[in-house]
PDB file of C-alpha atoms in Angstrom:
ATOM      1  CA  MET A  27     -57.892  13.732 -45.183  1.00  0.00           C
ATOM      2  CA  SER A  28     -55.765  12.041 -42.429  1.00  0.00           C
ATOM      3  CA  ILE A  29     -52.419  11.049 -42.616  1.00  0.00           C
ATOM      4  CA  THR A  30     -49.894   8.861 -40.138  1.00  0.00           C
ATOM      5  CA  VAL A  31     -46.830  10.361 -38.895  1.00  0.00           C
ATOM      6  CA  LYS A  32     -44.241   8.443 -36.706  1.00  0.00           C
ATOM      7  CA  TYR A  33     -41.919  10.137 -34.933  1.00  0.00           C
ATOM      8  CA  PHE A  34     -38.572   8.141 -33.570  1.00  0.00           C
ATOM      9  CA  GLY A  35     -35.736   8.162 -31.296  1.00  0.00           C
ATOM     10  CA  ALA A  36     -35.053  11.653 -29.440  1.00  0.00           C
ATOM     11  CA  VAL A  37     -38.254  13.497 -31.668  1.00  0.00           C
ATOM     12  CA  ALA A  38     -40.101  10.454 -30.165  1.00  0.00           C
ATOM     13  CA  GLU A  39     -39.210  11.055 -27.120  1.00  0.00           C
ATOM     14  CA  GLN A  40     -40.150  14.974 -27.097  1.00  0.00           C
ATOM     15  CA  THR A  41     -43.919  14.040 -28.605  1.00  0.00           C
ATOM     16  CA  GLY A  42     -44.560  11.383 -25.869  1.00  0.00           C
ATOM     17  CA  THR A  43     -45.604   9.157 -28.615  1.00  0.00           C
ATOM     18  CA  SER A  44     -44.467   7.086 -31.444  1.00  0.00           C
ATOM     19  CA  GLU A  45     -47.265   7.240 -34.145  1.00  0.00           C
ATOM     20  CA  GLU A  46     -50.676   9.630 -34.787  1.00  0.00           C
ATOM     21  CA  GLU A  47     -53.237  10.453 -37.184  1.00  0.00           C
ATOM     22  CA  LEU A  48     -53.124  14.092 -38.370  1.00  0.00           C
ATOM     23  CA  ASN A  49     -55.689  16.081 -40.220  1.00  0.00           C
ATOM     24  CA  LEU A  50     -54.543  17.676 -43.166  1.00  0.00           C
ATOM     25  CA  ASP A  51     -56.963  20.650 -43.048  1.00  0.00           C
ATOM     26  CA  GLU A  52     -54.922  21.403 -39.556  1.00  0.00           C
ATOM     27  CA  THR A  53     -51.190  20.697 -40.377  1.00  0.00           C
ATOM     28  CA  GLY A  54     -51.581  21.878 -43.825  1.00  0.00           C
ATOM     29  CA  ASN A  55     -50.851  19.738 -46.846  1.00  0.00           C
ATOM     30  CA  SER A  56     -47.015  20.126 -47.270  1.00  0.00           C
ATOM     31  CA  VAL A  57     -43.787  18.608 -46.125  1.00  0.00           C
ATOM     32  CA  ALA A  58     -42.753  21.857 -44.781  1.00  0.00           C
ATOM     33  CA  GLN A  59     -46.172  23.017 -43.205  1.00  0.00           C
ATOM     34  CA  LEU A  60     -46.446  19.276 -41.178  1.00  0.00           C
ATOM     35  CA  LYS A  61     -43.012  19.918 -40.154  1.00  0.00           C
ATOM     36  CA  ALA A  62     -43.900  23.183 -38.683  1.00  0.00           C
ATOM     37  CA  TYR A  63     -46.987  22.386 -36.998  1.00  0.00           C
ATOM     38  CA  CYS A  64     -45.053  19.653 -35.191  1.00  0.00           C
ATOM     39  CA  VAL A  65     -42.762  21.677 -34.423  1.00  0.00           C
ATOM     40  CA  GLN A  66     -45.048  24.404 -32.682  1.00  0.00           C
ATOM     41  CA  LYS A  67     -47.319  21.734 -31.010  1.00  0.00           C
ATOM     42  CA  TYR A  68     -44.385  19.593 -29.401  1.00  0.00           C
ATOM     43  CA  ASP A  69     -41.843  22.402 -28.715  1.00  0.00           C
ATOM     44  CA  LEU A  70     -39.661  20.238 -30.926  1.00  0.00           C
ATOM     45  CA  GLU A  71     -35.657  21.111 -30.315  1.00  0.00           C
ATOM     46  CA  GLU A  72     -33.202  21.327 -32.973  1.00  0.00           C
ATOM     47  CA  GLU A  73     -35.959  21.320 -36.052  1.00  0.00           C
ATOM     48  CA  GLU A  74     -33.270  21.906 -38.556  1.00  0.00           C
ATOM     49  CA  THR A  75     -31.315  18.313 -37.601  1.00  0.00           C
ATOM     50  CA  ILE A  76     -34.807  16.737 -38.122  1.00  0.00           C
ATOM     51  CA  GLN A  77     -35.478  15.087 -41.802  1.00  0.00           C
ATOM     52  CA  LEU A  78     -39.096  13.670 -42.997  1.00  0.00           C
ATOM     53  CA  ALA A  79     -39.748  10.788 -45.016  1.00  0.00           C
ATOM     54  CA  VAL A  80     -42.747  10.645 -47.186  1.00  0.00           C
ATOM     55  CA  ASN A  81     -43.694   6.931 -47.678  1.00  0.00           C
ATOM     56  CA  GLN A  82     -40.538   6.097 -46.297  1.00  0.00           C
ATOM     57  CA  VAL A  83     -38.438   8.260 -49.332  1.00  0.00           C
ATOM     58  CA  LEU A  84     -36.964  11.370 -48.155  1.00  0.00           C
ATOM     59  CA  ASN A  85     -36.865  14.734 -49.765  1.00  0.00           C
ATOM     60  CA  ALA A  86     -39.843  13.594 -51.614  1.00  0.00           C
ATOM     61  CA  GLY A  87     -42.829  15.786 -53.393  1.00  0.00           C
ATOM     62  CA  GLU A  88     -43.657  18.735 -51.259  1.00  0.00           C
ATOM     63  CA  LYS A  89     -47.238  17.887 -51.215  1.00  0.00           C
ATOM     64  CA  LEU A  90     -49.114  15.314 -48.689  1.00  0.00           C
ATOM     65  CA  GLU A  91     -51.928  13.250 -49.671  1.00  0.00           C
ATOM     66  CA  GLU A  92     -54.598  11.104 -48.099  1.00  0.00           C
ATOM     67  CA  GLY A  93     -52.630   8.230 -46.581  1.00  0.00           C
ATOM     68  CA  ASP A  94     -49.141   9.005 -46.636  1.00  0.00           C
ATOM     69  CA  GLU A  95     -46.783   8.049 -44.112  1.00  0.00           C
ATOM     70  CA  VAL A  96     -44.898  10.881 -42.868  1.00  0.00           C
ATOM     71  CA  ALA A  97     -41.620  10.016 -40.592  1.00  0.00           C
ATOM     72  CA  PHE A  98     -40.062  12.360 -38.309  1.00  0.00           C
ATOM     73  CA  LEU A  99     -35.873  11.345 -38.231  1.00  0.00           C
ATOM     74  CA  PRO A 100     -33.134  12.916 -35.855  1.00  0.00           C
ATOM     75  CA  PRO A 101     -29.929  12.270 -36.994  1.00  0.00           C
ATOM     76  CA  TYR A 102     -28.599   8.756 -37.474  1.00  0.00           C
ATOM     77  CA  ALA A 103     -26.967   6.265 -35.432  1.00  0.00           C
ATOM     78  CA  GLY A 104     -26.111   3.316 -36.970  1.00  0.00           C
ATOM     79  CA  GLY A 105     -22.827   1.481 -36.920  1.00  0.00           C
TER      80      GLY A 105
ATOM     81  CA  MET B  20     -23.651 -11.911 -58.177  1.00  0.00           C
ATOM     82  CA  SER B  21     -26.506  -9.950 -56.825  1.00  0.00           C
ATOM     83  CA  GLU B  22     -29.162 -11.091 -54.670  1.00  0.00           C
ATOM     84  CA  LYS B  23     -32.221  -9.569 -55.364  1.00  0.00           C
ATOM     85  CA  LYS B  24     -34.199 -11.186 -52.145  1.00  0.00           C
ATOM     86  CA  ILE B  25     -34.176  -8.368 -49.047  1.00  0.00           C
ATOM     87  CA  LYS B  26     -32.256  -9.798 -46.073  1.00  0.00           C
ATOM     88  CA  LYS B  27     -32.936  -9.794 -43.099  1.00  0.00           C
ATOM     89  CA  VAL B  28     -30.547  -7.265 -40.977  1.00  0.00           C
ATOM     90  CA  PHE B  29     -31.776  -6.261 -37.773  1.00  0.00           C
ATOM     91  CA  VAL B  30     -30.753  -8.905 -34.685  1.00  0.00           C
ATOM     92  CA  GLU B  31     -32.497  -8.533 -31.450  1.00  0.00           C
ATOM     93  CA  GLY B  32     -29.795  -7.529 -29.084  1.00  0.00           C
ATOM     94  CA  ALA B  33     -25.765  -7.807 -29.278  1.00  0.00           C
ATOM     95  CA  ILE B  34     -24.006  -9.958 -32.484  1.00  0.00           C
ATOM     96  CA  PRO B  35     -22.432 -12.904 -30.405  1.00  0.00           C
ATOM     97  CA  PRO B  36     -19.185 -13.540 -31.810  1.00  0.00           C
ATOM     98  CA  ASP B  37     -20.334 -17.177 -32.230  1.00  0.00           C
ATOM     99  CA  LYS B  38     -22.642 -15.817 -35.009  1.00  0.00           C
ATOM    100  CA  ILE B  39     -19.216 -14.011 -37.130  1.00  0.00           C
ATOM    101  CA  ALA B  40     -17.511 -17.563 -36.909  1.00  0.00           C
ATOM    102  CA  GLY B  41     -20.355 -19.517 -37.995  1.00  0.00           C
ATOM    103  CA  SER B  42     -20.435 -17.091 -40.567  1.00  0.00           C
ATOM    104  CA  ILE B  43     -16.538 -17.554 -41.646  1.00  0.00           C
ATOM    105  CA  ALA B  44     -17.476 -21.358 -41.862  1.00  0.00           C
ATOM    106  CA  HIS B  45     -20.440 -21.251 -43.844  1.00  0.00           C
ATOM    107  CA  HIS B  46     -18.249 -19.348 -46.411  1.00  0.00           C
ATOM    108  CA  GLN B  47     -15.499 -22.586 -46.789  1.00  0.00           C
ATOM    109  CA  SER B  48     -17.678 -24.475 -49.363  1.00  0.00           C
ATOM    110  CA  LYS B  49     -17.343 -21.592 -51.736  1.00  0.00           C
ATOM    111  CA  THR B  50     -13.846 -21.821 -52.828  1.00  0.00           C
ATOM    112  CA  GLY B  51     -13.652 -18.859 -55.371  1.00  0.00           C
ATOM    113  CA  ILE B  52     -13.507 -17.182 -52.539  1.00  0.00           C
ATOM    114  CA  GLY B  53     -10.288 -15.745 -52.164  1.00  0.00           C
ATOM    115  CA  ALA B  54     -10.712 -12.745 -49.810  1.00  0.00           C
ATOM    116  CA  HIS B  55     -12.707 -12.015 -46.997  1.00  0.00           C
ATOM    117  CA  SER B  56     -13.465  -8.293 -44.918  1.00  0.00           C
ATOM    118  CA  ILE B  57     -15.097  -8.010 -41.646  1.00  0.00           C
ATOM    119  CA  PHE B  58     -15.569  -4.510 -39.938  1.00  0.00           C
ATOM    120  CA  LEU B  59     -17.248  -4.982 -36.621  1.00  0.00           C
ATOM    121  CA  GLY B  60     -18.703  -2.142 -34.706  1.00  0.00           C
ATOM    122  CA  GLN B  61     -18.798  -2.221 -30.590  1.00  0.00           C
ATOM    123  CA  VAL B  62     -20.009  -0.183 -28.472  1.00  0.00           C
ATOM    124  CA  ARG B  63     -17.964   1.844 -26.884  1.00  0.00           C
ATOM    125  CA  ALA B  64     -17.783   3.107 -22.935  1.00  0.00           C
ATOM    126  CA  ASP B  65     -17.001   7.070 -23.926  1.00  0.00           C
ATOM    127  CA  VAL B  66     -16.988   9.131 -20.822  1.00  0.00           C
ATOM    128  CA  ILE B  67     -18.864  12.550 -21.532  1.00  0.00           C
ATOM    129  CA  ASN B  68     -19.536  15.057 -19.152  1.00  0.00           C
ATOM    130  CA  GLU B  69     -17.706  12.665 -16.460  1.00  0.00           C
ATOM    131  CA  LYS B  70     -20.635  10.113 -17.084  1.00  0.00           C
ATOM    132  CA  LYS B  71     -19.643   6.810 -18.706  1.00  0.00           C
ATOM    133  CA  VAL B  72     -21.776   5.054 -21.570  1.00  0.00           C
ATOM    134  CA  ALA B  73     -23.033   1.628 -20.354  1.00  0.00           C
ATOM    135  CA  ALA B  74     -24.630   0.762 -23.249  1.00  0.00           C
ATOM    136  CA  ILE B  75     -26.708   1.505 -26.536  1.00  0.00           C
ATOM    137  CA  GLU B  76     -30.185   1.216 -26.803  1.00  0.00           C
ATOM    138  CA  TYR B  77     -30.816   0.854 -30.809  1.00  0.00           C
ATOM    139  CA  THR B  78     -34.332   1.649 -32.355  1.00  0.00           C
ATOM    140  CA  ALA B  79     -35.072   1.915 -36.222  1.00  0.00           C
ATOM    141  CA  TYR B  80     -37.515   3.014 -38.300  1.00  0.00           C
ATOM    142  CA  GLU B  81     -37.613  -0.633 -39.635  1.00  0.00           C
ATOM    143  CA  GLU B  82     -39.353  -0.656 -43.016  1.00  0.00           C
ATOM    144  CA  MET B  83     -37.312   2.169 -43.997  1.00  0.00           C
ATOM    145  CA  ALA B  84     -34.313   0.709 -42.894  1.00  0.00           C
ATOM    146  CA  GLY B  85     -34.801  -2.573 -44.790  1.00  0.00           C
ATOM    147  CA  LYS B  86     -35.487  -0.650 -48.038  1.00  0.00           C
ATOM    148  CA  LYS B  87     -31.636   1.247 -47.361  1.00  0.00           C
ATOM    149  CA  PHE B  88     -29.917  -1.779 -46.255  1.00  0.00           C
ATOM    150  CA  HIS B  89     -31.172  -3.422 -49.646  1.00  0.00           C
ATOM    151  CA  GLU B  90     -30.358  -0.538 -51.983  1.00  0.00           C
ATOM    152  CA  ILE B  91     -26.621   0.029 -50.274  1.00  0.00           C
ATOM    153  CA  ARG B  92     -26.285  -3.874 -50.537  1.00  0.00           C
ATOM    154  CA  GLU B  93     -27.460  -3.917 -54.208  1.00  0.00           C
ATOM    155  CA  ALA B  94     -25.078  -0.532 -54.790  1.00  0.00           C
ATOM    156  CA  ALA B  95     -22.366  -2.413 -53.592  1.00  0.00           C
ATOM    157  CA  PHE B  96     -22.367  -5.580 -55.701  1.00  0.00           C
ATOM    158  CA  SER B  97     -22.814  -3.109 -59.041  1.00  0.00           C
ATOM    159  CA  LYS B  98     -19.327  -1.321 -57.459  1.00  0.00           C
ATOM    160  CA  PHE B  99     -17.482  -3.718 -56.972  1.00  0.00           C
ATOM    161  CA  ASP B 100     -16.919  -7.444 -58.265  1.00  0.00           C
ATOM    162  CA  LEU B 101     -18.077  -9.574 -54.658  1.00  0.00           C
ATOM    163  CA  THR B 102     -18.968 -13.107 -54.423  1.00  0.00           C
ATOM    164  CA  CYS B 103     -21.468 -12.400 -51.251  1.00  0.00           C
ATOM    165  CA  ALA B 104     -22.074  -9.754 -48.821  1.00  0.00           C
ATOM    166  CA  HIS B 105     -23.919  -9.699 -45.523  1.00  0.00           C
ATOM    167  CA  ILE B 106     -24.968  -6.832 -42.859  1.00  0.00           C
ATOM    168  CA  TYR B 107     -26.482  -7.694 -39.453  1.00  0.00           C
ATOM    169  CA  HIS B 108     -27.009  -4.774 -37.515  1.00  0.00           C
ATOM    170  CA  SER B 109     -28.555  -5.103 -33.369  1.00  0.00           C
ATOM    171  CA  LEU B 110     -31.704  -3.189 -32.278  1.00  0.00           C
ATOM    172  CA  GLY B 111     -32.484  -3.355 -28.402  1.00  0.00           C
ATOM    173  CA  THR B 112     -30.003  -3.129 -25.825  1.00  0.00           C
ATOM    174  CA  VAL B 113     -26.128  -3.531 -26.735  1.00  0.00           C
ATOM    175  CA  LYS B 114     -23.763  -2.850 -23.644  1.00  0.00           C
ATOM    176  CA  ALA B 115     -20.066  -1.322 -24.003  1.00  0.00           C
ATOM    177  CA  GLY B 116     -17.992  -4.121 -25.598  1.00  0.00           C
ATOM    178  CA  GLU B 117     -20.175  -6.057 -27.278  1.00  0.00           C
ATOM    179  CA  ILE B 118     -20.793  -6.044 -31.024  1.00  0.00           C
ATOM    180  CA  CYS B 119     -23.633  -3.837 -32.582  1.00  0.00           C
ATOM    181  CA  LEU B 120     -22.286  -3.732 -36.765  1.00  0.00           C
ATOM    182  CA  PHE B 121     -21.218  -6.850 -38.457  1.00  0.00           C
ATOM    183  CA  VAL B 122     -20.370  -6.258 -42.189  1.00  0.00           C
ATOM    184  CA  PHE B 123     -18.905  -9.350 -44.227  1.00  0.00           C
ATOM    185  CA  THR B 124     -18.156  -8.933 -47.560  1.00  0.00           C
ATOM    186  CA  SER B 125     -16.037 -11.780 -49.946  1.00  0.00           C
ATOM    187  CA  SER B 126     -14.752 -11.492 -53.154  1.00  0.00           C
ATOM    188  CA  ALA B 127     -11.658 -13.457 -55.395  1.00  0.00           C
ATOM    189  CA  HIS B 128      -9.609 -10.713 -54.636  1.00  0.00           C
ATOM    190  CA  ARG B 129      -8.544  -8.228 -51.388  1.00  0.00           C
ATOM    191  CA  LYS B 130      -9.307  -4.989 -52.580  1.00  0.00           C
ATOM    192  CA  ALA B 131     -13.077  -5.698 -53.980  1.00  0.00           C
ATOM    193  CA  ALA B 132     -13.559  -7.179 -50.422  1.00  0.00           C
ATOM    194  CA  THR B 133     -11.844  -4.706 -48.543  1.00  0.00           C
ATOM    195  CA  ASP B 134     -13.101  -1.724 -50.644  1.00  0.00           C
ATOM    196  CA  ALA B 135     -17.065  -3.050 -50.250  1.00  0.00           C
ATOM    197  CA  CYS B 136     -16.655  -3.248 -46.710  1.00  0.00           C
ATOM    198  CA  SER B 137     -15.365   0.451 -46.085  1.00  0.00           C
ATOM    199  CA  TYR B 138     -18.394   1.563 -49.037  1.00  0.00           C
ATOM    200  CA  LEU B 139     -21.125  -0.635 -46.772  1.00  0.00           C
ATOM    201  CA  VAL B 140     -19.902   0.944 -43.554  1.00  0.00           C
ATOM    202  CA  GLU B 141     -20.088   4.260 -44.639  1.00  0.00           C
ATOM    203  CA  GLU B 142     -23.583   4.170 -46.007  1.00  0.00           C
ATOM    204  CA  ILE B 143     -25.060   2.236 -43.449  1.00  0.00           C
ATOM    205  CA  LYS B 144     -23.986   5.204 -41.284  1.00  0.00           C
ATOM    206  CA  ALA B 145     -24.841   7.578 -43.143  1.00  0.00           C
ATOM    207  CA  LYS B 146     -28.273   6.168 -44.577  1.00  0.00           C
ATOM    208  CA  VAL B 147     -29.484   3.794 -42.822  1.00  0.00           C
ATOM    209  CA  PRO B 148     -32.289   5.450 -40.223  1.00  0.00           C
ATOM    210  CA  ILE B 149     -31.190   3.660 -36.937  1.00  0.00           C
ATOM    211  CA  PHE B 150     -30.898   5.745 -33.902  1.00  0.00           C
ATOM    212  CA  GLY B 151     -28.886   5.383 -30.750  1.00  0.00           C
ATOM    213  CA  LYS B 152     -29.897   6.531 -27.065  1.00  0.00           C
ATOM    214  CA  GLU B 153     -26.385   5.988 -25.288  1.00  0.00           C
ATOM    215  CA  LEU B 154     -27.439   5.163 -21.601  1.00  0.00           C
ATOM    216  CA  PHE B 155     -24.939   6.090 -18.930  1.00  0.00           C
ATOM    217  CA  GLU B 156     -24.246   4.056 -15.702  1.00  0.00           C
ATOM    218  CA  ASP B 157     -26.168   6.575 -13.497  1.00  0.00           C
ATOM    219  CA  GLU B 158     -29.322   5.825 -15.848  1.00  0.00           C
ATOM    220  CA  THR B 159     -29.539   9.412 -17.578  1.00  0.00           C
ATOM    221  CA  HIS B 160     -29.250   9.027 -21.468  1.00  0.00           C
ATOM    222  CA  GLN B 161     -28.197  11.486 -24.595  1.00  0.00           C
ATOM    223  CA  TRP B 162     -28.898  10.219 -28.232  1.00  0.00           C
ATOM    224  CA  LYS B 163     -26.008   9.483 -30.418  1.00  0.00           C
ATOM    225  CA  VAL B 164     -25.153  11.227 -33.491  1.00  0.00           C
ATOM    226  CA  ASN B 165     -22.879   9.602 -35.963  1.00  0.00           C
ATOM    227  CA  GLN B 166     -19.907  11.822 -36.781  1.00  0.00           C
TER     228      GLN B 166
END
């Protein structure tokens, strides 16, 4: 039951990686559980400012499934 | 008139002024246009804690950003009476004083062009997953956050 997790910007800087495979059995299979797992694993700062996109959609369903791509997105800075 | 094709938005490095001039020239054959509105975002040499920003290094969640740019552009066509709309945004390093965002809207009349241009800029800043690392002259950095 693995998912792909991508990290960007300030979050990638803290994790030291831009992408990894994680196992849902370890992380828990909800968006909130995955976020809590990664925040603890990497001691992520300002977690309240990090949005998660599931398969490139923000505020997607709470349940994660095999093969999902989840992105940890810090505040945007385009323009 | 909406164009369904997903357009390429990202440009490696700064957007050259020639590209802007070229874009204007390309529209001279479209004689139904009476107004263009152009927004250019330029990297500012902010001074933060006595350190000056030398450049911004842009990265993006490119697949999602491409979809968002497309959605935003389509929304602009549905909200405003536009002839065309073009968006270009830099990836990689853009030095202070260089252009990192180019939004170009055209319409028969000025109001649609200017309103759509403002709408696009605000939507891009709020909705597109682009990240900016502000590189200081002393080679330290901080992460930019849109206000």
